[in-house]
Structure formats: structure tokens, C-alpha cells
Amino acid sequence: MAIPDLTDLEKSIIQQSINERWRNGGVVAEEVEVELRLSKGDREVTPCPALYWEHEGCTFLVAKTGDNRYRSQFFYSAKEQFNTGIEEYTDLGDCVLFLLRLQADHESERQQNFPKAS
């Protein structure tokens, strides 16, 4: 099953959310293709269009898994990977918003536990 490409509107929604989060600009999402198992029982992976961006050591990914279906995650390393706890979204705005909020909360906790050296 071929997943439709991200539309200009979908890409715009993601980039606008990024711009609102980091008002200083400079954070730009790039188009990539990722391979995902669309259901837990799948043995094969499916190529999915996605947008990817990085900010201060954190990588973000929003993938399109079907018509009006999206997944998201952020990670710092292979050992530190996180998602929102929601397997799949039908609203792209919610998908990106929850991802960015969760990462902001997580980053705040990380800084409390491991303050940056001055």
C-alpha cells in the first residue's frame, strides 16, 4: 500500500507549529522517507513520507501513515526515544502540538536533572 505524499498544507501546518515553538526561526523541517510497521502484526515495513527537524540535540519526526493518519516521535539517541503515547493521530495539528508540548516538558525535566554547565 502506497502512502500519499505530504501535501503542501500538511507541510505548512508542521512548519507553522515549529515556527510558533521556536520564534527565533532557523528550525526548518526537511522531507524524508521512513519505514514503519503500520500495524503490530506487520512483518514488512512500509515507506512513509515524513518531516524531520532537529533542535538543540533533539530530533523530531512526524510521519504520514495514510490519509489523515500521522505518527510522531522525538529522540536524543537510540536509547532515548519518545512518543506521545498515542499510536496514531487523525488530526495533524494535534499530532504536532502534542509532540512539541511533550518534548518541551521532557526537556524541562532533563534540565532540572542534568543542568547545563556554564
mmCIF file of N, CA and C in Angstrom:
data_model
loop_
_atom_site.group_PDB
_atom_site.id
_atom_site.type_symbol
_atom_site.label_atom_id
_atom_site.label_comp_id
_atom_site.label_asym_id
_atom_site.label_seq_id
_atom_site.Cartn_x
_atom_site.Cartn_y
_atom_site.Cartn_z
ATOM 1 N N MET A 1 0.837 -1.182 0.000
ATOM 2 C CA MET A 1 0.000 0.000 0.000
ATOM 3 C C MET A 1 0.883 1.246 0.000
ATOM 4 N N ALA A 2 0.712 2.095 -0.975
ATOM 5 C CA ALA A 2 1.484 3.330 -1.060
ATOM 6 C C ALA A 2 0.814 4.426 -0.236
ATOM 7 N N ILE A 3 1.599 5.074 0.578
ATOM 8 C CA ILE A 3 1.113 6.184 1.400
ATOM 9 C C ILE A 3 1.230 7.457 0.568
ATOM 10 N N PRO A 4 0.163 8.267 0.514
ATOM 11 C CA PRO A 4 0.250 9.512 -0.258
ATOM 12 C C PRO A 4 1.284 10.466 0.344
ATOM 13 N N ASP A 5 1.942 11.234 -0.516
ATOM 14 C CA ASP A 5 2.920 12.221 -0.064
ATOM 15 C C ASP A 5 2.258 13.253 0.839
ATOM 16 N N LEU A 6 3.081 13.906 1.639
ATOM 17 C CA LEU A 6 2.587 15.031 2.424
ATOM 18 C C LEU A 6 2.179 16.150 1.470
ATOM 19 N N THR A 7 1.028 16.740 1.718
ATOM 20 C CA THR A 7 0.566 17.846 0.890
ATOM 21 C C THR A 7 1.259 19.139 1.330
ATOM 22 N N ASP A 8 1.164 20.154 0.503
ATOM 23 C CA ASP A 8 1.716 21.453 0.877
ATOM 24 C C ASP A 8 1.063 21.966 2.154
ATOM 25 N N LEU A 9 -0.240 21.734 2.313
ATOM 26 C CA LEU A 9 -0.943 22.168 3.526
ATOM 27 C C LEU A 9 -0.403 21.438 4.755
ATOM 28 N N GLU A 10 -0.204 20.131 4.650
ATOM 29 C CA GLU A 10 0.327 19.359 5.784
ATOM 30 C C GLU A 10 1.723 19.850 6.161
ATOM 31 N N LYS A 11 2.570 20.078 5.163
ATOM 32 C CA LYS A 11 3.918 20.581 5.436
ATOM 33 C C LYS A 11 3.855 21.959 6.081
ATOM 34 N N SER A 12 2.924 22.775 5.632
ATOM 35 C CA SER A 12 2.766 24.119 6.186
ATOM 36 C C SER A 12 2.310 24.071 7.645
ATOM 37 N N ILE A 13 1.384 23.178 7.968
ATOM 38 C CA ILE A 13 0.903 23.043 9.346
ATOM 39 C C ILE A 13 2.069 22.681 10.273
ATOM 40 N N ILE A 14 2.899 21.750 9.841
ATOM 41 C CA ILE A 14 4.039 21.331 10.656
ATOM 42 C C ILE A 14 5.033 22.483 10.815
ATOM 43 N N GLN A 15 5.385 23.141 9.711
ATOM 44 C CA GLN A 15 6.370 24.223 9.785
ATOM 45 C C GLN A 15 5.847 25.394 10.609
ATOM 46 N N GLN A 16 4.565 25.717 10.489
ATOM 47 C CA GLN A 16 3.998 26.803 11.295
ATOM 48 C C GLN A 16 4.078 26.479 12.784
ATOM 49 N N SER A 17 3.836 25.222 13.134
ATOM 50 C CA SER A 17 3.931 24.814 14.546
ATOM 51 C C SER A 17 5.366 24.947 15.045
ATOM 52 N N ILE A 18 6.317 24.563 14.218
ATOM 53 C CA ILE A 18 7.733 24.706 14.567
ATOM 54 C C ILE A 18 8.071 26.187 14.761
ATOM 55 N N ASN A 19 7.608 27.029 13.848
ATOM 56 C CA ASN A 19 7.883 28.462 13.933
ATOM 57 C C ASN A 19 7.278 29.077 15.192
ATOM 58 N N GLU A 20 6.115 28.616 15.596
ATOM 59 C CA GLU A 20 5.497 29.122 16.818
ATOM 60 C C GLU A 20 6.276 28.682 18.050
ATOM 61 N N ARG A 21 6.802 27.466 18.025
ATOM 62 C CA ARG A 21 7.561 26.955 19.175
ATOM 63 C C ARG A 21 8.897 27.674 19.323
ATOM 64 N N TRP A 22 9.613 27.838 18.221
ATOM 65 C CA TRP A 22 10.923 28.481 18.257
ATOM 66 C C TRP A 22 10.852 29.767 17.452
ATOM 67 N N ARG A 23 10.430 30.803 18.099
ATOM 68 C CA ARG A 23 10.162 32.076 17.429
ATOM 69 C C ARG A 23 11.402 32.689 16.788
ATOM 70 N N ASN A 24 12.580 32.277 17.241
ATOM 71 C CA ASN A 24 13.799 32.842 16.657
ATOM 72 C C ASN A 24 14.045 32.338 15.247
ATOM 73 N N GLY A 25 13.234 31.370 14.812
ATOM 74 C CA GLY A 25 13.373 30.845 13.456
ATOM 75 C C GLY A 25 14.588 29.961 13.307
ATOM 76 N N GLY A 26 14.873 29.641 12.092
ATOM 77 C CA GLY A 26 16.045 28.834 11.815
ATOM 78 C C GLY A 26 15.819 27.337 11.920
ATOM 79 N N VAL A 27 14.699 26.908 12.472
ATOM 80 C CA VAL A 27 14.398 25.479 12.556
ATOM 81 C C VAL A 27 13.494 25.150 11.375
ATOM 82 N N VAL A 28 14.027 24.361 10.461
ATOM 83 C CA VAL A 28 13.299 24.051 9.234
ATOM 84 C C VAL A 28 13.137 22.541 9.110
ATOM 85 N N ALA A 29 11.910 22.113 8.858
ATOM 86 C CA ALA A 29 11.625 20.690 8.675
ATOM 87 C C ALA A 29 12.031 20.270 7.264
ATOM 88 N N GLU A 30 12.612 19.081 7.175
ATOM 89 C CA GLU A 30 13.035 18.537 5.891
ATOM 90 C C GLU A 30 12.215 17.299 5.570
ATOM 91 N N GLU A 31 11.922 17.123 4.290
ATOM 92 C CA GLU A 31 11.190 15.933 3.866
ATOM 93 C C GLU A 31 12.114 14.726 3.845
ATOM 94 N N VAL A 32 11.628 13.636 4.407
ATOM 95 C CA VAL A 32 12.357 12.370 4.410
ATOM 96 C C VAL A 32 11.359 11.239 4.184
ATOM 97 N N GLU A 33 11.875 10.047 4.006
ATOM 98 C CA GLU A 33 11.028 8.857 3.941
ATOM 99 C C GLU A 33 11.497 7.925 5.041
ATOM 100 N N VAL A 34 10.549 7.406 5.801
ATOM 101 C CA VAL A 34 10.859 6.466 6.874
ATOM 102 C C VAL A 34 10.132 5.162 6.602
ATOM 103 N N GLU A 35 10.622 4.096 7.187
ATOM 104 C CA GLU A 35 9.969 2.799 7.042
ATOM 105 C C GLU A 35 9.349 2.422 8.379
ATOM 106 N N LEU A 36 8.043 2.173 8.365
ATOM 107 C CA LEU A 36 7.310 1.865 9.589
ATOM 108 C C LEU A 36 6.481 0.601 9.414
ATOM 109 N N ARG A 37 6.274 -0.088 10.503
ATOM 110 C CA ARG A 37 5.278 -1.164 10.538
ATOM 111 C C ARG A 37 3.959 -0.484 10.872
ATOM 112 N N LEU A 38 3.012 -0.580 9.959
ATOM 113 C CA LEU A 38 1.756 0.154 10.127
ATOM 114 C C LEU A 38 0.836 -0.482 11.154
ATOM 115 N N SER A 39 1.005 -1.773 11.400
ATOM 116 C CA SER A 39 0.257 -2.419 12.485
ATOM 117 C C SER A 39 1.194 -3.388 13.186
ATOM 118 N N LYS A 40 0.872 -3.724 14.413
ATOM 119 C CA LYS A 40 1.759 -4.565 15.221
ATOM 120 C C LYS A 40 2.018 -5.925 14.598
ATOM 121 N N GLY A 41 1.081 -6.428 13.833
ATOM 122 C CA GLY A 41 1.235 -7.738 13.219
ATOM 123 C C GLY A 41 2.024 -7.745 11.924
ATOM 124 N N ASP A 42 2.343 -6.560 11.406
ATOM 125 C CA ASP A 42 3.070 -6.486 10.133
ATOM 126 C C ASP A 42 4.489 -7.015 10.282
ATOM 127 N N ARG A 43 4.890 -7.839 9.318
ATOM 128 C CA ARG A 43 6.286 -8.295 9.267
ATOM 129 C C ARG A 43 7.113 -7.364 8.385
ATOM 130 N N GLU A 44 6.451 -6.767 7.426
ATOM 131 C CA GLU A 44 7.123 -5.878 6.481
ATOM 132 C C GLU A 44 6.930 -4.426 6.904
ATOM 133 N N VAL A 45 7.895 -3.604 6.519
ATOM 134 C CA VAL A 45 7.777 -2.174 6.765
ATOM 135 C C VAL A 45 7.220 -1.491 5.519
ATOM 136 N N THR A 46 6.606 -0.357 5.730
ATOM 137 C CA THR A 46 6.024 0.422 4.641
ATOM 138 C C THR A 46 6.730 1.772 4.575
ATOM 139 N N PRO A 47 7.163 2.191 3.391
ATOM 140 C CA PRO A 47 7.745 3.532 3.261
ATOM 141 C C PRO A 47 6.669 4.588 3.515
ATOM 142 N N CYS A 48 7.003 5.568 4.359
ATOM 143 C CA CYS A 48 6.060 6.633 4.713
ATOM 144 C C CYS A 48 6.744 7.987 4.572
ATOM 145 N N PRO A 49 6.054 8.958 3.965
ATOM 146 C CA PRO A 49 6.620 10.308 3.903
ATOM 147 C C PRO A 49 6.611 10.926 5.298
ATOM 148 N N ALA A 50 7.614 11.745 5.560
ATOM 149 C CA ALA A 50 7.717 12.342 6.891
ATOM 150 C C ALA A 50 8.440 13.677 6.808
ATOM 151 N N LEU A 51 8.309 14.456 7.869
ATOM 152 C CA LEU A 51 9.114 15.658 8.037
ATOM 153 C C LEU A 51 9.960 15.453 9.291
ATOM 154 N N TYR A 52 11.196 15.920 9.203
ATOM 155 C CA TYR A 52 12.193 15.716 10.229
ATOM 156 C C TYR A 52 12.863 17.044 10.517
ATOM 157 N N TRP A 53 13.165 17.316 11.790
ATOM 158 C CA TRP A 53 13.929 18.504 12.130
ATOM 159 C C TRP A 53 14.681 18.266 13.436
ATOM 160 N N GLU A 54 15.663 19.098 13.683
ATOM 161 C CA GLU A 54 16.478 18.998 14.892
ATOM 162 C C GLU A 54 16.513 20.340 15.598
ATOM 163 N N HIS A 55 16.628 20.259 16.918
ATOM 164 C CA HIS A 55 16.809 21.467 17.713
ATOM 165 C C HIS A 55 17.533 21.104 18.997
ATOM 166 N N GLU A 56 18.693 21.720 19.203
ATOM 167 C CA GLU A 56 19.490 21.555 20.421
ATOM 168 C C GLU A 56 19.633 20.095 20.849
ATOM 169 N N GLY A 57 20.069 19.264 19.932
ATOM 170 C CA GLY A 57 20.360 17.868 20.258
ATOM 171 C C GLY A 57 19.174 16.931 20.251
ATOM 172 N N CYS A 58 18.015 17.444 19.927
ATOM 173 C CA CYS A 58 16.811 16.613 19.871
ATOM 174 C C CYS A 58 16.334 16.531 18.419
ATOM 175 N N THR A 59 15.979 15.328 18.006
ATOM 176 C CA THR A 59 15.470 15.095 16.659
ATOM 177 C C THR A 59 13.977 14.815 16.735
ATOM 178 N N PHE A 60 13.220 15.393 15.827
ATOM 179 C CA PHE A 60 11.772 15.252 15.775
ATOM 180 C C PHE A 60 11.372 14.620 14.450
ATOM 181 N N LEU A 61 10.290 13.857 14.482
ATOM 182 C CA LEU A 61 9.812 13.211 13.276
ATOM 183 C C LEU A 61 8.287 13.148 13.307
ATOM 184 N N VAL A 62 7.661 13.572 12.211
ATOM 185 C CA VAL A 62 6.222 13.410 12.026
ATOM 186 C C VAL A 62 6.045 12.666 10.707
ATOM 187 N N ALA A 63 5.433 11.489 10.776
ATOM 188 C CA ALA A 63 5.265 10.640 9.591
ATOM 189 C C ALA A 63 3.796 10.516 9.235
ATOM 190 N N LYS A 64 3.532 10.480 7.938
ATOM 191 C CA LYS A 64 2.183 10.249 7.430
ATOM 192 C C LYS A 64 2.045 8.751 7.175
ATOM 193 N N THR A 65 1.030 8.144 7.784
ATOM 194 C CA THR A 65 0.856 6.693 7.671
ATOM 195 C C THR A 65 -0.368 6.310 6.850
ATOM 196 N N GLY A 66 -1.064 7.300 6.322
ATOM 197 C CA GLY A 66 -2.243 7.074 5.494
ATOM 198 C C GLY A 66 -2.982 8.380 5.321
ATOM 199 N N ASP A 67 -4.150 8.324 4.677
ATOM 200 C CA ASP A 67 -4.965 9.529 4.540
ATOM 201 C C ASP A 67 -5.406 9.990 5.927
ATOM 202 N N ASN A 68 -5.008 11.205 6.292
ATOM 203 C CA ASN A 68 -5.349 11.773 7.603
ATOM 204 C C ASN A 68 -4.927 10.862 8.764
ATOM 205 N N ARG A 69 -3.753 10.258 8.643
ATOM 206 C CA ARG A 69 -3.198 9.423 9.724
ATOM 207 C C ARG A 69 -1.720 9.770 9.885
ATOM 208 N N TYR A 70 -1.326 10.031 11.154
ATOM 209 C CA TYR A 70 0.019 10.525 11.422
ATOM 210 C C TYR A 70 0.576 9.914 12.704
ATOM 211 N N ARG A 71 1.905 9.799 12.744
ATOM 212 C CA ARG A 71 2.625 9.367 13.938
ATOM 213 C C ARG A 71 3.757 10.349 14.182
ATOM 214 N N SER A 72 4.161 10.454 15.460
ATOM 215 C CA SER A 72 5.249 11.368 15.776
ATOM 216 C C SER A 72 6.129 10.801 16.874
ATOM 217 N N GLN A 73 7.364 11.281 16.907
ATOM 218 C CA GLN A 73 8.276 10.928 17.976
ATOM 219 C C GLN A 73 9.407 11.938 18.030
ATOM 220 N N PHE A 74 10.091 11.957 19.179
ATOM 221 C CA PHE A 74 11.317 12.733 19.300
ATOM 222 C C PHE A 74 12.341 11.860 19.994
ATOM 223 N N PHE A 75 13.611 12.152 19.722
ATOM 224 C CA PHE A 75 14.654 11.347 20.340
ATOM 225 C C PHE A 75 15.955 12.128 20.438
ATOM 226 N N TYR A 76 16.745 11.710 21.408
ATOM 227 C CA TYR A 76 18.069 12.291 21.630
ATOM 228 C C TYR A 76 19.153 11.321 21.178
ATOM 229 N N SER A 77 18.861 10.033 21.267
ATOM 230 C CA SER A 77 19.785 8.976 20.858
ATOM 231 C C SER A 77 18.965 7.712 20.634
ATOM 232 N N ALA A 78 19.628 6.649 20.215
ATOM 233 C CA ALA A 78 18.923 5.380 20.012
ATOM 234 C C ALA A 78 18.315 4.870 21.315
ATOM 235 N N LYS A 79 18.916 5.214 22.433
ATOM 236 C CA LYS A 79 18.423 4.756 23.741
ATOM 237 C C LYS A 79 17.363 5.681 24.335
ATOM 238 N N GLU A 80 17.312 6.912 23.858
ATOM 239 C CA GLU A 80 16.359 7.890 24.382
ATOM 240 C C GLU A 80 15.376 8.296 23.300
ATOM 241 N N GLN A 81 14.348 7.456 23.089
ATOM 242 C CA GLN A 81 13.318 7.718 22.088
ATOM 243 C C GLN A 81 11.968 7.824 22.775
ATOM 244 N N PHE A 82 11.155 8.772 22.336
ATOM 245 C CA PHE A 82 9.878 9.035 22.985
ATOM 246 C C PHE A 82 8.790 9.286 21.944
ATOM 247 N N ASN A 83 7.562 8.920 22.312
ATOM 248 C CA ASN A 83 6.395 9.311 21.528
ATOM 249 C C ASN A 83 5.358 9.841 22.503
ATOM 250 N N THR A 84 4.232 10.248 21.999
ATOM 251 C CA THR A 84 3.233 10.881 22.848
ATOM 252 C C THR A 84 2.356 9.873 23.594
ATOM 253 N N GLY A 85 2.511 8.601 23.274
ATOM 254 C CA GLY A 85 1.660 7.586 23.881
ATOM 255 C C GLY A 85 0.405 7.312 23.067
ATOM 256 N N ILE A 86 0.193 8.104 22.045
ATOM 257 C CA ILE A 86 -0.936 7.890 21.138
ATOM 258 C C ILE A 86 -0.368 7.275 19.865
ATOM 259 N N GLU A 87 -0.851 6.092 19.526
ATOM 260 C CA GLU A 87 -0.294 5.341 18.392
ATOM 261 C C GLU A 87 -0.409 6.111 17.082
ATOM 262 N N GLU A 88 -1.582 6.677 16.836
ATOM 263 C CA GLU A 88 -1.806 7.347 15.561
ATOM 264 C C GLU A 88 -2.834 8.463 15.738
ATOM 265 N N TYR A 89 -2.584 9.558 15.056
ATOM 266 C CA TYR A 89 -3.484 10.721 15.089
ATOM 267 C C TYR A 89 -4.236 10.828 13.770
ATOM 268 N N THR A 90 -5.454 11.364 13.837
ATOM 269 C CA THR A 90 -6.198 11.686 12.632
ATOM 270 C C THR A 90 -6.196 13.193 12.374
ATOM 271 N N ASP A 91 -5.675 13.960 13.323
ATOM 272 C CA ASP A 91 -5.571 15.408 13.186
ATOM 273 C C ASP A 91 -4.091 15.791 13.260
ATOM 274 N N LEU A 92 -3.548 16.287 12.162
ATOM 275 C CA LEU A 92 -2.134 16.615 12.105
ATOM 276 C C LEU A 92 -1.767 17.699 13.109
ATOM 277 N N GLY A 93 -2.609 18.697 13.267
ATOM 278 C CA GLY A 93 -2.326 19.765 14.229
ATOM 279 C C GLY A 93 -2.150 19.220 15.635
ATOM 280 N N ASP A 94 -3.038 18.319 16.046
ATOM 281 C CA ASP A 94 -2.917 17.701 17.368
ATOM 282 C C ASP A 94 -1.639 16.885 17.473
ATOM 283 N N CYS A 95 -1.316 16.155 16.429
ATOM 284 C CA CYS A 95 -0.116 15.319 16.406
ATOM 285 C C CYS A 95 1.129 16.160 16.686
ATOM 286 N N VAL A 96 1.269 17.255 15.980
ATOM 287 C CA VAL A 96 2.450 18.101 16.125
ATOM 288 C C VAL A 96 2.418 18.840 17.461
ATOM 289 N N LEU A 97 1.264 19.366 17.835
ATOM 290 C CA LEU A 97 1.141 20.117 19.082
ATOM 291 C C LEU A 97 1.494 19.247 20.289
ATOM 292 N N PHE A 98 0.943 18.051 20.364
ATOM 293 C CA PHE A 98 1.230 17.164 21.490
ATOM 294 C C PHE A 98 2.700 16.750 21.500
ATOM 295 N N LEU A 99 3.278 16.519 20.329
ATOM 296 C CA LEU A 99 4.693 16.180 20.244
ATOM 297 C C LEU A 99 5.549 17.310 20.813
ATOM 298 N N LEU A 100 5.301 18.526 20.374
ATOM 299 C CA LEU A 100 6.102 19.663 20.820
ATOM 300 C C LEU A 100 5.903 19.943 22.306
ATOM 301 N N ARG A 101 4.687 19.813 22.796
ATOM 302 C CA ARG A 101 4.437 20.022 24.230
ATOM 303 C C ARG A 101 5.123 18.967 25.085
ATOM 304 N N LEU A 102 5.010 17.721 24.670
ATOM 305 C CA LEU A 102 5.632 16.640 25.432
ATOM 306 C C LEU A 102 7.146 16.812 25.463
ATOM 307 N N GLN A 103 7.731 17.164 24.335
ATOM 308 C CA GLN A 103 9.175 17.349 24.299
ATOM 309 C C GLN A 103 9.588 18.541 25.159
ATOM 310 N N ALA A 104 8.829 19.613 25.149
ATOM 311 C CA ALA A 104 9.153 20.774 25.989
ATOM 312 C C ALA A 104 9.110 20.392 27.463
ATOM 313 N N ASP A 105 8.094 19.642 27.858
ATOM 314 C CA ASP A 105 8.004 19.179 29.249
ATOM 315 C C ASP A 105 9.178 18.270 29.582
ATOM 316 N N HIS A 106 9.493 17.363 28.669
ATOM 317 C CA HIS A 106 10.600 16.433 28.884
ATOM 318 C C HIS A 106 11.920 17.189 28.981
ATOM 319 N N GLU A 107 12.117 18.164 28.133
ATOM 320 C CA GLU A 107 13.354 18.953 28.141
ATOM 321 C C GLU A 107 13.493 19.714 29.451
ATOM 322 N N SER A 108 12.392 20.240 29.957
ATOM 323 C CA SER A 108 12.411 20.947 31.238
ATOM 324 C C SER A 108 12.847 20.002 32.359
ATOM 325 N N GLU A 109 12.316 18.789 32.357
ATOM 326 C CA GLU A 109 12.702 17.792 33.363
ATOM 327 C C GLU A 109 14.172 17.411 33.207
ATOM 328 N N ARG A 110 14.626 17.231 31.979
ATOM 329 C CA ARG A 110 16.032 16.878 31.748
ATOM 330 C C ARG A 110 16.957 17.971 32.284
ATOM 331 N N GLN A 111 16.603 19.227 32.072
ATOM 332 C CA GLN A 111 17.448 20.329 32.524
ATOM 333 C C GLN A 111 17.477 20.416 34.037
ATOM 334 N N GLN A 112 16.370 20.063 34.685
ATOM 335 C CA GLN A 112 16.344 20.056 36.154
ATOM 336 C C GLN A 112 17.251 18.954 36.700
ATOM 337 N N ASN A 113 17.257 17.800 36.008
ATOM 338 C CA ASN A 113 18.046 16.671 36.455
ATOM 339 C C ASN A 113 19.505 16.760 36.035
ATOM 340 N N PHE A 114 19.758 17.388 34.887
ATOM 341 C CA PHE A 114 21.104 17.494 34.352
ATOM 342 C C PHE A 114 21.345 18.911 33.852
ATOM 343 N N PRO A 115 21.540 19.868 34.755
ATOM 344 C CA PRO A 115 21.733 21.255 34.305
ATOM 345 C C PRO A 115 22.955 21.388 33.407
ATOM 346 N N LYS A 116 22.837 22.300 32.437
ATOM 347 C CA LYS A 116 23.957 22.555 31.533
ATOM 348 C C LYS A 116 25.073 23.261 32.316
ATOM 349 N N ALA A 117 26.293 22.869 32.013
ATOM 350 C CA ALA A 117 27.438 23.521 32.645
ATOM 351 C C ALA A 117 27.612 24.922 32.068
ATOM 352 N N SER A 118 27.930 25.867 32.910
ATOM 353 C CA SER A 118 28.106 27.242 32.443
ATOM 354 C C SER A 118 29.538 27.513 32.092
#
